[in-house]
PDB file of C-alpha atoms in Angstrom:
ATOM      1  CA  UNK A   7    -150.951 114.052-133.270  1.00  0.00           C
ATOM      2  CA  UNK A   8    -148.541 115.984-135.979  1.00  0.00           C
ATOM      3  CA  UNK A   9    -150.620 119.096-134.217  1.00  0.00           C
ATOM      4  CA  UNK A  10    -149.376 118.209-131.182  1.00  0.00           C
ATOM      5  CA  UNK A  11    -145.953 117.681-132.390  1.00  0.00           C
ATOM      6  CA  UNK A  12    -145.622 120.686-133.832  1.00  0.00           C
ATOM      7  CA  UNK A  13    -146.607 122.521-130.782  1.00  0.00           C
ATOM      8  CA  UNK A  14    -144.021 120.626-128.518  1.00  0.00           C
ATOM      9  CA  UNK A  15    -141.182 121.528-131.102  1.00  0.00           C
ATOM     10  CA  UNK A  16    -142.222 125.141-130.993  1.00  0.00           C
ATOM     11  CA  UNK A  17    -142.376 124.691-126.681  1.00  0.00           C
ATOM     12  CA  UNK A  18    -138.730 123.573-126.167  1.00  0.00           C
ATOM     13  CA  UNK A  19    -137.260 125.281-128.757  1.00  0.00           C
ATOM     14  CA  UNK A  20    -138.080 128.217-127.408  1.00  0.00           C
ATOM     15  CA  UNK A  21    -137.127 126.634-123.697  1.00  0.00           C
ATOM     16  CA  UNK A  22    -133.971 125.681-124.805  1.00  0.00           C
ATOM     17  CA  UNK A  23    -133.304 128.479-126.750  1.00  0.00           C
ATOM     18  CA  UNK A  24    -134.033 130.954-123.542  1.00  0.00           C
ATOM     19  CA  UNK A  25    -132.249 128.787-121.153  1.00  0.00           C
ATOM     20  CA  UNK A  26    -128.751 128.495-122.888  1.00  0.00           C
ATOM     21  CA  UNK A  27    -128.822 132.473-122.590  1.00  0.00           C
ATOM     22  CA  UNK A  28    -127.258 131.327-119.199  1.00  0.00           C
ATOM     23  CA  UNK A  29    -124.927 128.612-120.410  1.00  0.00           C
ATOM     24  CA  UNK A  30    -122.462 128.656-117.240  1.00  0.00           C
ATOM     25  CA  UNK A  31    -125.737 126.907-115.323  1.00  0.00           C
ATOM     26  CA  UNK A  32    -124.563 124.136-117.188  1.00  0.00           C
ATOM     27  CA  UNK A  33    -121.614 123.943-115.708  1.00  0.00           C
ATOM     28  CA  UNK A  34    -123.118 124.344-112.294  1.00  0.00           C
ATOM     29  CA  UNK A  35    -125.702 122.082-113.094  1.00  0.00           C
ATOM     30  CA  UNK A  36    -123.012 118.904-113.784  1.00  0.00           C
ATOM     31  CA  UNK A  37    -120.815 120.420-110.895  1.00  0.00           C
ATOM     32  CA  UNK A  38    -124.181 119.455-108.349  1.00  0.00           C
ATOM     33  CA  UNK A  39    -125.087 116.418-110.193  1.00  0.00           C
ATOM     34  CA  UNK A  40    -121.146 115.139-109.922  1.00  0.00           C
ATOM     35  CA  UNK A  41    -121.595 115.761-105.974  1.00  0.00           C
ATOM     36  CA  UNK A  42    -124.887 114.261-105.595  1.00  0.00           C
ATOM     37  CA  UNK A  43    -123.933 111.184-107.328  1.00  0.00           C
ATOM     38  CA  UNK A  44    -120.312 110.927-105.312  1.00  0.00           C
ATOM     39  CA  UNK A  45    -122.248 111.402-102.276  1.00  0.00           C
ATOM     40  CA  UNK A  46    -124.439 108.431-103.259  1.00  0.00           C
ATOM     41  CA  UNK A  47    -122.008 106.753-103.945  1.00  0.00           C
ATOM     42  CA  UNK A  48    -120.154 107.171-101.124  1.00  0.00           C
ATOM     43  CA  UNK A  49    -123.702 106.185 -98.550  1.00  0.00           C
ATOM     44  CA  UNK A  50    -123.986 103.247-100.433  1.00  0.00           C
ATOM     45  CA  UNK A  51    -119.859 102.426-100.432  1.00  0.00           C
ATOM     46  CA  UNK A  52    -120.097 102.713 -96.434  1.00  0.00           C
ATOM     47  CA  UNK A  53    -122.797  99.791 -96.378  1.00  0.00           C
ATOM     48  CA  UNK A  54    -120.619  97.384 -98.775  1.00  0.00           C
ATOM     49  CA  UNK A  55    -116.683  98.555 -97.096  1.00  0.00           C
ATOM     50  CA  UNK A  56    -117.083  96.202 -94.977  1.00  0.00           C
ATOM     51  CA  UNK A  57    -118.333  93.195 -96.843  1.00  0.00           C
ATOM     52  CA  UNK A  58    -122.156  93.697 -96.121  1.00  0.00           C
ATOM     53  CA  UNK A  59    -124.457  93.704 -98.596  1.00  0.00           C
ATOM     54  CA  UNK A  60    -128.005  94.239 -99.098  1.00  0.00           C
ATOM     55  CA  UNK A  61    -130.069  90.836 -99.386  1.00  0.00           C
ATOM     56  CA  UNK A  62    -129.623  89.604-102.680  1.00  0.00           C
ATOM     57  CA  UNK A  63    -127.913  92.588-104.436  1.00  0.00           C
ATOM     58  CA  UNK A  64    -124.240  92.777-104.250  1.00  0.00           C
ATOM     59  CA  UNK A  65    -122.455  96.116-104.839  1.00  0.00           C
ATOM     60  CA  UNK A  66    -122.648  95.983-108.766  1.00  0.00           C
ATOM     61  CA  UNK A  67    -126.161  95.000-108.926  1.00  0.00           C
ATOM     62  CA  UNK A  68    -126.335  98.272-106.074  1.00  0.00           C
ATOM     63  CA  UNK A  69    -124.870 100.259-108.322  1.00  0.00           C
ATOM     64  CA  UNK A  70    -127.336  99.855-111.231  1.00  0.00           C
ATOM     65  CA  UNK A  71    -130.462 100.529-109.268  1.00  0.00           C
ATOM     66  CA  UNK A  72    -128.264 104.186-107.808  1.00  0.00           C
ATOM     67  CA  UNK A  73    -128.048 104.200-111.968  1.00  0.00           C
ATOM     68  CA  UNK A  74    -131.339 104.048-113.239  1.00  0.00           C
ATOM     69  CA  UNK A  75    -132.592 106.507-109.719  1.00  0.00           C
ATOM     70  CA  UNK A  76    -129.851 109.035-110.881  1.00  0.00           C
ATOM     71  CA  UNK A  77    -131.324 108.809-114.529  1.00  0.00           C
ATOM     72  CA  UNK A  78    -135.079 109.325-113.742  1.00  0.00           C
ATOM     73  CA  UNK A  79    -133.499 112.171-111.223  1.00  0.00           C
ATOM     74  CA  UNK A  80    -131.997 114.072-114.559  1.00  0.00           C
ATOM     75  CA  UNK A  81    -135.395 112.979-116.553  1.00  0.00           C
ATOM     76  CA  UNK A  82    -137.153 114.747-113.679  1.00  0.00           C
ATOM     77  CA  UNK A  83    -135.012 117.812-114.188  1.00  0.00           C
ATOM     78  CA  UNK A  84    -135.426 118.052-117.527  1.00  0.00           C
ATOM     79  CA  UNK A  85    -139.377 117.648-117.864  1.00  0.00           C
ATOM     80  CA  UNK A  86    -141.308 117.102-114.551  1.00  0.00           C
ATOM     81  CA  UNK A  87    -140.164 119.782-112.306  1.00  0.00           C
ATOM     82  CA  UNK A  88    -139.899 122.775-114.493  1.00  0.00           C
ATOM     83  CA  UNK A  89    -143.497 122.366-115.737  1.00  0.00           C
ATOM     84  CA  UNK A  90    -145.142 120.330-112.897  1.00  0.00           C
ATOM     85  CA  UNK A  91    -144.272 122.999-110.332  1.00  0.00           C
ATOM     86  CA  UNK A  92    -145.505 125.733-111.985  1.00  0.00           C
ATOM     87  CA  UNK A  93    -149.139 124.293-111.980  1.00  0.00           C
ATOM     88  CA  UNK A  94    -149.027 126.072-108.035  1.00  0.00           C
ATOM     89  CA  UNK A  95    -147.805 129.094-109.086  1.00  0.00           C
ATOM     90  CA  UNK A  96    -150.359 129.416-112.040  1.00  0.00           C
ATOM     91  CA  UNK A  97    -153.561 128.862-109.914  1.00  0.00           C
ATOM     92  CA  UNK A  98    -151.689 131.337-106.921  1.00  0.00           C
ATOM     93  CA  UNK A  99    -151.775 133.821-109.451  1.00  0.00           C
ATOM     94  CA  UNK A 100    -154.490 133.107-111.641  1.00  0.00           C
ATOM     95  CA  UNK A 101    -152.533 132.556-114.927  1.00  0.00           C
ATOM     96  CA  UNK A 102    -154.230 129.038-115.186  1.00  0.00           C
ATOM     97  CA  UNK A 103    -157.289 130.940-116.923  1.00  0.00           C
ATOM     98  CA  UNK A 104    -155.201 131.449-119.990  1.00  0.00           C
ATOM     99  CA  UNK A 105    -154.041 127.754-120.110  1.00  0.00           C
ATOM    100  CA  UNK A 106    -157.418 126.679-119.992  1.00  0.00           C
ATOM    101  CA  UNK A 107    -158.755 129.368-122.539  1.00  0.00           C
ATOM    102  CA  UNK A 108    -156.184 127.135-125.771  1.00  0.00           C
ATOM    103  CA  UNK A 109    -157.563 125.216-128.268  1.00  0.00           C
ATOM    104  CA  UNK A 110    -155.460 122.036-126.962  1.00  0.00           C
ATOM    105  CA  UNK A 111    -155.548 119.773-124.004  1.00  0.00           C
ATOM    106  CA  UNK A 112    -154.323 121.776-120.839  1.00  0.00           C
ATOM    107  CA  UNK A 113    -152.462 118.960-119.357  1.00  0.00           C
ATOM    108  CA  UNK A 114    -150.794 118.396-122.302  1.00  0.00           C
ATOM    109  CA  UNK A 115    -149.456 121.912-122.154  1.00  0.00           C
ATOM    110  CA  UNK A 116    -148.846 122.019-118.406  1.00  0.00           C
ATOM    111  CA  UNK A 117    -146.866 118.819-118.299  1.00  0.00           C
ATOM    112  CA  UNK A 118    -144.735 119.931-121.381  1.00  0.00           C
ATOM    113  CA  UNK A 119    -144.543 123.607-121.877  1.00  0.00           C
ATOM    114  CA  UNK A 120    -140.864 124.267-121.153  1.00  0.00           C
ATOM    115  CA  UNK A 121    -137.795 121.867-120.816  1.00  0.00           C
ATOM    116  CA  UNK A 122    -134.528 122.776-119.053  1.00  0.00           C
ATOM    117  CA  UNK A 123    -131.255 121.100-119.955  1.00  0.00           C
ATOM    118  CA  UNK A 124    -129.989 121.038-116.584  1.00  0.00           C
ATOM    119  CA  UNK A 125    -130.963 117.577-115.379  1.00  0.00           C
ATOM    120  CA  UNK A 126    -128.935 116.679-118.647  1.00  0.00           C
ATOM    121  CA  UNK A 127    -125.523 115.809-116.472  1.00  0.00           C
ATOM    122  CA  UNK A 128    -127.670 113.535-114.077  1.00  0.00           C
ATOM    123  CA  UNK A 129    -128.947 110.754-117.429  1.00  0.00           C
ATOM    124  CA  UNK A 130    -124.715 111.696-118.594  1.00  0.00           C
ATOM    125  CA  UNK A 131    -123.349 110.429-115.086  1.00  0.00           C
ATOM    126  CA  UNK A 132    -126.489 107.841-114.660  1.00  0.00           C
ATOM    127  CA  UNK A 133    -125.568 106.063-118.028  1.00  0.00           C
ATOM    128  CA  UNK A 134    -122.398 106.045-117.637  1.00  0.00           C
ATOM    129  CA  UNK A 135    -122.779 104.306-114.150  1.00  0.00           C
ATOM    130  CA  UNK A 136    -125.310 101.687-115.713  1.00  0.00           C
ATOM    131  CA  UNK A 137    -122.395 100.754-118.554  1.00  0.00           C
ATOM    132  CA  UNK A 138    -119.754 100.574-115.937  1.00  0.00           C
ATOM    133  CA  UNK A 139    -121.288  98.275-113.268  1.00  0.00           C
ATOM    134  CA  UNK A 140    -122.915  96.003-116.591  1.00  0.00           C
ATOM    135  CA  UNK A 141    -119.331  95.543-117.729  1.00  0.00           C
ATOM    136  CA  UNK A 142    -118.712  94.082-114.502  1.00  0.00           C
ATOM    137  CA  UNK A 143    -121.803  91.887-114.352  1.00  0.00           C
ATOM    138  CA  UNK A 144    -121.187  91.128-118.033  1.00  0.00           C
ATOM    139  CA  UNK A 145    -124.499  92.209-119.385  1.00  0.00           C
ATOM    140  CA  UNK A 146    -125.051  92.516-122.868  1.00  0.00           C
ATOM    141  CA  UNK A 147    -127.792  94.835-125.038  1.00  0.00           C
ATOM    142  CA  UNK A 148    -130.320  91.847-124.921  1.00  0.00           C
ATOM    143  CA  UNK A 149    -130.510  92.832-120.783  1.00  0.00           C
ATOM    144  CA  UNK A 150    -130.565  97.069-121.586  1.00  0.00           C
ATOM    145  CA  UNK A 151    -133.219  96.390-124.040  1.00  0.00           C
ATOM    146  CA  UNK A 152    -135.686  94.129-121.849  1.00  0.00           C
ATOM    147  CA  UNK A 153    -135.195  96.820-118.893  1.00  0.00           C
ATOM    148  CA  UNK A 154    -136.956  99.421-121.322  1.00  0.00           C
ATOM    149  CA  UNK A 155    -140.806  98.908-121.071  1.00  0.00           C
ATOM    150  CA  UNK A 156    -140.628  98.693-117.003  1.00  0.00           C
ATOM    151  CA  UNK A 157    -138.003 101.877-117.061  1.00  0.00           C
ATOM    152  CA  UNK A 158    -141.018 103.641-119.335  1.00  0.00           C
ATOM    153  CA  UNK A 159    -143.845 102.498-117.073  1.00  0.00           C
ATOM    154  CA  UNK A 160    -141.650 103.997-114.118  1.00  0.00           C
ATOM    155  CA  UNK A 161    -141.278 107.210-115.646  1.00  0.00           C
ATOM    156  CA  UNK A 162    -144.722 107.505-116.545  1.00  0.00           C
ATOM    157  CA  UNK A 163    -145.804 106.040-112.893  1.00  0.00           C
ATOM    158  CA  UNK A 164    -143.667 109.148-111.798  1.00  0.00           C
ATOM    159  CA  UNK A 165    -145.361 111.620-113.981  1.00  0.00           C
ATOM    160  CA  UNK A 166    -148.915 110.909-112.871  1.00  0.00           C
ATOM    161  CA  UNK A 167    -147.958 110.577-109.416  1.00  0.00           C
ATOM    162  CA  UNK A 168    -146.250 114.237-109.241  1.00  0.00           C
ATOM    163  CA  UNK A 169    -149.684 115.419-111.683  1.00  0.00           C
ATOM    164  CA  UNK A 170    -151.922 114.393-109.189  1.00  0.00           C
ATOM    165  CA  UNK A 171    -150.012 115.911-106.425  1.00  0.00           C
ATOM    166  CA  UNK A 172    -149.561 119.131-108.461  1.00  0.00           C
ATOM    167  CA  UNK A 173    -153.743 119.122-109.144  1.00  0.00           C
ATOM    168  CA  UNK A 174    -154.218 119.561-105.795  1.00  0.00           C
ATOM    169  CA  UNK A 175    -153.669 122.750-105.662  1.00  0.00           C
ATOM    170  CA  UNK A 176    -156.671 123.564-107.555  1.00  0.00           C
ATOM    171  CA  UNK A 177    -158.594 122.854-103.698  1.00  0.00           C
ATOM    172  CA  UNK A 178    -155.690 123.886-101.296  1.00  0.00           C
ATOM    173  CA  UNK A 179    -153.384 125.911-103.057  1.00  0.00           C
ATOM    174  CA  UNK A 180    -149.943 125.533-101.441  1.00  0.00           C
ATOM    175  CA  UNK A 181    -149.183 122.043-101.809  1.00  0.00           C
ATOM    176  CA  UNK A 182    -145.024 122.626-101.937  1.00  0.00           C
ATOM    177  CA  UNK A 183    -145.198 120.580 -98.483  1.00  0.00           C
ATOM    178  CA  UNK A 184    -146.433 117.739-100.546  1.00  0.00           C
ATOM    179  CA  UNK A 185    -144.353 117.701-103.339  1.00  0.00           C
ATOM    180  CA  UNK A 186    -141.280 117.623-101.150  1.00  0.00           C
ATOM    181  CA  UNK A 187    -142.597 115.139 -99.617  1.00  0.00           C
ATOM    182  CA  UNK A 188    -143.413 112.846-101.940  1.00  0.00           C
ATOM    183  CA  UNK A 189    -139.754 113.794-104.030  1.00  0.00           C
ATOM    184  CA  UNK A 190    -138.415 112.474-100.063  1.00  0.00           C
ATOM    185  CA  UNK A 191    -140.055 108.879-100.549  1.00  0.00           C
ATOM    186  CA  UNK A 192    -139.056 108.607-103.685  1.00  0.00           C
ATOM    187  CA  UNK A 193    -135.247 109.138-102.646  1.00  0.00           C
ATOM    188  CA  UNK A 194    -136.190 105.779-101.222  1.00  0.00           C
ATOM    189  CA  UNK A 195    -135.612 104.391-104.911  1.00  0.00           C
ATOM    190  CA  UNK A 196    -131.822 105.506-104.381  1.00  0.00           C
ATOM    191  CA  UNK A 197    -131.238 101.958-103.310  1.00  0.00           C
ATOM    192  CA  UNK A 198    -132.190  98.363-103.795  1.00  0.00           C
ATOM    193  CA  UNK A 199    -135.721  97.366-102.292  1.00  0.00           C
ATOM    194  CA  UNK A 200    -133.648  94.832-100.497  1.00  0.00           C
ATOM    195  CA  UNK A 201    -132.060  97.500 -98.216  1.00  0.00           C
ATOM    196  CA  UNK A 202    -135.506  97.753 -96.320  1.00  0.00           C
ATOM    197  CA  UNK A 203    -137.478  95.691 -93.563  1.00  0.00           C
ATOM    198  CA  UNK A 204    -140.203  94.320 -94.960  1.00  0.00           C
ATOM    199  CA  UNK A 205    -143.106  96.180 -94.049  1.00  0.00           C
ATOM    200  CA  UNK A 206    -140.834  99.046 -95.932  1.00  0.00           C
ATOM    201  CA  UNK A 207    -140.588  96.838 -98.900  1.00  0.00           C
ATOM    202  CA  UNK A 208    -144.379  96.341 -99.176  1.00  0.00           C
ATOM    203  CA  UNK A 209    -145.433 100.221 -98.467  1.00  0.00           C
ATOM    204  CA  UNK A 210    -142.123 101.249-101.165  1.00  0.00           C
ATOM    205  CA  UNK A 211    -143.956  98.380-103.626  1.00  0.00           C
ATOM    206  CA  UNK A 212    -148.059  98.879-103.031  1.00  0.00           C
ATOM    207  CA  UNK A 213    -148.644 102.067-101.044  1.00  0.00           C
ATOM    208  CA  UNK A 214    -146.027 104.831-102.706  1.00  0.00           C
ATOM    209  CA  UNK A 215    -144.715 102.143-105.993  1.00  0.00           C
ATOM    210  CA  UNK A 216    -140.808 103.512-105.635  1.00  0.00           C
ATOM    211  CA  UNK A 217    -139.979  99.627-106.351  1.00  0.00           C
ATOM    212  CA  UNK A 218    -141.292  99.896-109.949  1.00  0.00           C
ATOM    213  CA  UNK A 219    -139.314 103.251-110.750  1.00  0.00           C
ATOM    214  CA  UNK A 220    -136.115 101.635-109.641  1.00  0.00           C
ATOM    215  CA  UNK A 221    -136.095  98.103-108.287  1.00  0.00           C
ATOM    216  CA  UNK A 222    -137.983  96.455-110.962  1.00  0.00           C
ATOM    217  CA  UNK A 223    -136.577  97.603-113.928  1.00  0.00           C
ATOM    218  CA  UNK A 224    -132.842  97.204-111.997  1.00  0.00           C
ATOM    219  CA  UNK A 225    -134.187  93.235-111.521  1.00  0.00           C
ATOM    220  CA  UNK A 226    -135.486  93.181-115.252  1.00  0.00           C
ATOM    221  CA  UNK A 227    -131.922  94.227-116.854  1.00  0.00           C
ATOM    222  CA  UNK A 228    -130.245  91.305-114.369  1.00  0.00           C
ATOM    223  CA  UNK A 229    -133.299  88.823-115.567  1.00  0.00           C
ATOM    224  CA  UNK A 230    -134.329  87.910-112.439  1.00  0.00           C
ATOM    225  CA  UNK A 231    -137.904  88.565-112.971  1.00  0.00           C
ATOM    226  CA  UNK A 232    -140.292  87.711-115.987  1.00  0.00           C
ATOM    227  CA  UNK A 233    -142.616  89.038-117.769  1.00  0.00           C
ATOM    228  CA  UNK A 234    -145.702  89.291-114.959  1.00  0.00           C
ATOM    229  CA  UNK A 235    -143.737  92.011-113.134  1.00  0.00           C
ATOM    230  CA  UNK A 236    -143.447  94.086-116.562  1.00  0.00           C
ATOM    231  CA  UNK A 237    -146.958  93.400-117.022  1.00  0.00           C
ATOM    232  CA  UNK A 238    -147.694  94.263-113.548  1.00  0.00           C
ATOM    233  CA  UNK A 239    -145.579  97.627-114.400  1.00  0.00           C
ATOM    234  CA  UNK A 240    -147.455  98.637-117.798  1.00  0.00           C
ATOM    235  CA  UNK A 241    -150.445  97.870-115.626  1.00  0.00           C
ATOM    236  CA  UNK A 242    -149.780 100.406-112.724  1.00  0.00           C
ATOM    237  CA  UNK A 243    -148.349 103.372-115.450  1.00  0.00           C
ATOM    238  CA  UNK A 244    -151.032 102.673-117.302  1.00  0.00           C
ATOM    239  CA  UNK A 245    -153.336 102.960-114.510  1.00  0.00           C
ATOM    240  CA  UNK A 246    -152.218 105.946-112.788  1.00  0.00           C
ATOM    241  CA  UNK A 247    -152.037 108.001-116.100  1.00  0.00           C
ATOM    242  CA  UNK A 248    -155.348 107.119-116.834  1.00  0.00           C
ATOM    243  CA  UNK A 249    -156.032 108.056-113.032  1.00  0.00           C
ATOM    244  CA  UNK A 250    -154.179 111.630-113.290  1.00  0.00           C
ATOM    245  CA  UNK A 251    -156.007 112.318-116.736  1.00  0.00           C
ATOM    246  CA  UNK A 252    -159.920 111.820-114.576  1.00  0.00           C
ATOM    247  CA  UNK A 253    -158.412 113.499-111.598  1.00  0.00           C
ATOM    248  CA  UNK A 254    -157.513 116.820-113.142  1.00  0.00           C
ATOM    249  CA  UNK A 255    -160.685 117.073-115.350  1.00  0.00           C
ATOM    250  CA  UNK A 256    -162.509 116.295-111.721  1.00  0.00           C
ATOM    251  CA  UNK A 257    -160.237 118.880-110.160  1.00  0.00           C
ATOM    252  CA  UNK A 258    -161.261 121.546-112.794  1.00  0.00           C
ATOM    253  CA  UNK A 259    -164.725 121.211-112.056  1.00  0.00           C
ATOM    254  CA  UNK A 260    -163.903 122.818-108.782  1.00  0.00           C
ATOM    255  CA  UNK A 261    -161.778 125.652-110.827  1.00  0.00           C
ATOM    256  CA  UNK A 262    -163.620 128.969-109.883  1.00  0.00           C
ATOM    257  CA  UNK A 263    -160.570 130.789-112.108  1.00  0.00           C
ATOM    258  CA  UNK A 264    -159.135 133.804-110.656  1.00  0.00           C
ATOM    259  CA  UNK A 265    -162.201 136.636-111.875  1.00  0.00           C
ATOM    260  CA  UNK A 266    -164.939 134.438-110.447  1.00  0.00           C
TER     261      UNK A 266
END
């Protein structure tokens, strides 16, 4: 483990240190996170102006789950899609070989190779979102704190799910078709489950789990579930880590490398 450690200090310090050679992205990057979030804002403002509201969730409880989406959007900028993208581009061009060829797991260093700072804006402006609407609802730290383990498990339900996707590859290549899709469901999480017919709400919560990334830990930090759900979480993460882990071993016994 201190191994490992080591070698993810060395990765993003020398991510961070090669991205902040262009430091004015940084302003770009909060300028485009400030308008995506105002235009979220301003979707979900045109449901409530008029006094509708989705069932069960008024606008505060609204904005928390728009919160915690534009959070794990910025935690996707940050360490998902820099690395997770590139496993195409490394079996296009046959740079995989030399990933597989290191003395440490390779999905440990495809999943965490490089880091970039930009999605940093999106947790800023999705934090301070969370603290605003919880002043209004009056939540304390006791709430924040019990919304942790199912806002882990959906980060980690993310990760897999985007891994898998991104092993792929290894049989048909050019899978960017799939990743966009699946990052187009998952803009489904931008708003409360109870925004959706039903037969939305049950393929969001068991097909493609958007509910647990969002939803769930959104209904956790207004305690309106209990603990089954967050086991039911832990369960799922859990599960589909485990599941990316066996698929990309199974994947890489179909990995002819790019010389054979």
């Amino acid at each position: 483990m201190e191994r490992y450690l080591q070698i993810l200090k060395l990765f993003w310090g020398t991510a961070i240190a090669a991205e902040l050679e262009y430091r004015f992205n940084f302003v770009i990057a909060a300028i485009s996170s400030l308008g995506n979030l105002l235009g979220s804002l301003f979707g979900l403002f045109l449901f409530y102006r008029t006094g509708y509201k989705f069932d069960a969730w008024n606008w505060e409880e609204a904005l928390i789950v728009l919160a915690i989406f534009t959070i794990l959007q910025g935690i996707s900028a940050i360490f998902l899609t820099p690395n997770l993208n590139r496993i195409v581009t490394q079996v296009q061009e046959g740079t995989l070989d030399f990933v597989l060829l290191k003395p440490i797991s390779s999905q440990f260093w495809l999943s965490t190779r490089t880091i970039s700072p930009w999605g940093i804006p999106d947790v800023i402006f999705g934090i301070l979102l969370l603290e605003y609407a919880g002043s209004k609802l009056g939540l304390g730290i006791d709430n924040y704190l019990f919304s942790l383990v199912p806002l882990v498990c959906g980060i980690i339900t993310l990760y897999s799910l985007w891994f898998i996707l991104g092993s792929t590859s290894i049989w048909f290549v050019k899978i960017y078709n799939v990743t966009e899709v699946l990052k187009g469901l998952l803009e489904a999480g931008r708003y409360p489950m109870g925004a959706y017919p039903n037969a939305y709400r049950f393929f969001f919560t068991f097909l493609v789990p958007v509910a647990f990334l969002t939803t769930i830990p959104t209904q956790a930090i207004l305690g309106r579930i209990g603990g089954t759900w967050i086991i039911v979480s832990f369960i799922l993460a859990s599960g589909l880590l485990f599941a990316s882990i066996g698929f990309w071993r199974l994947a890489l016994r179909y990995y002819t490398s790019a010389s054979s």
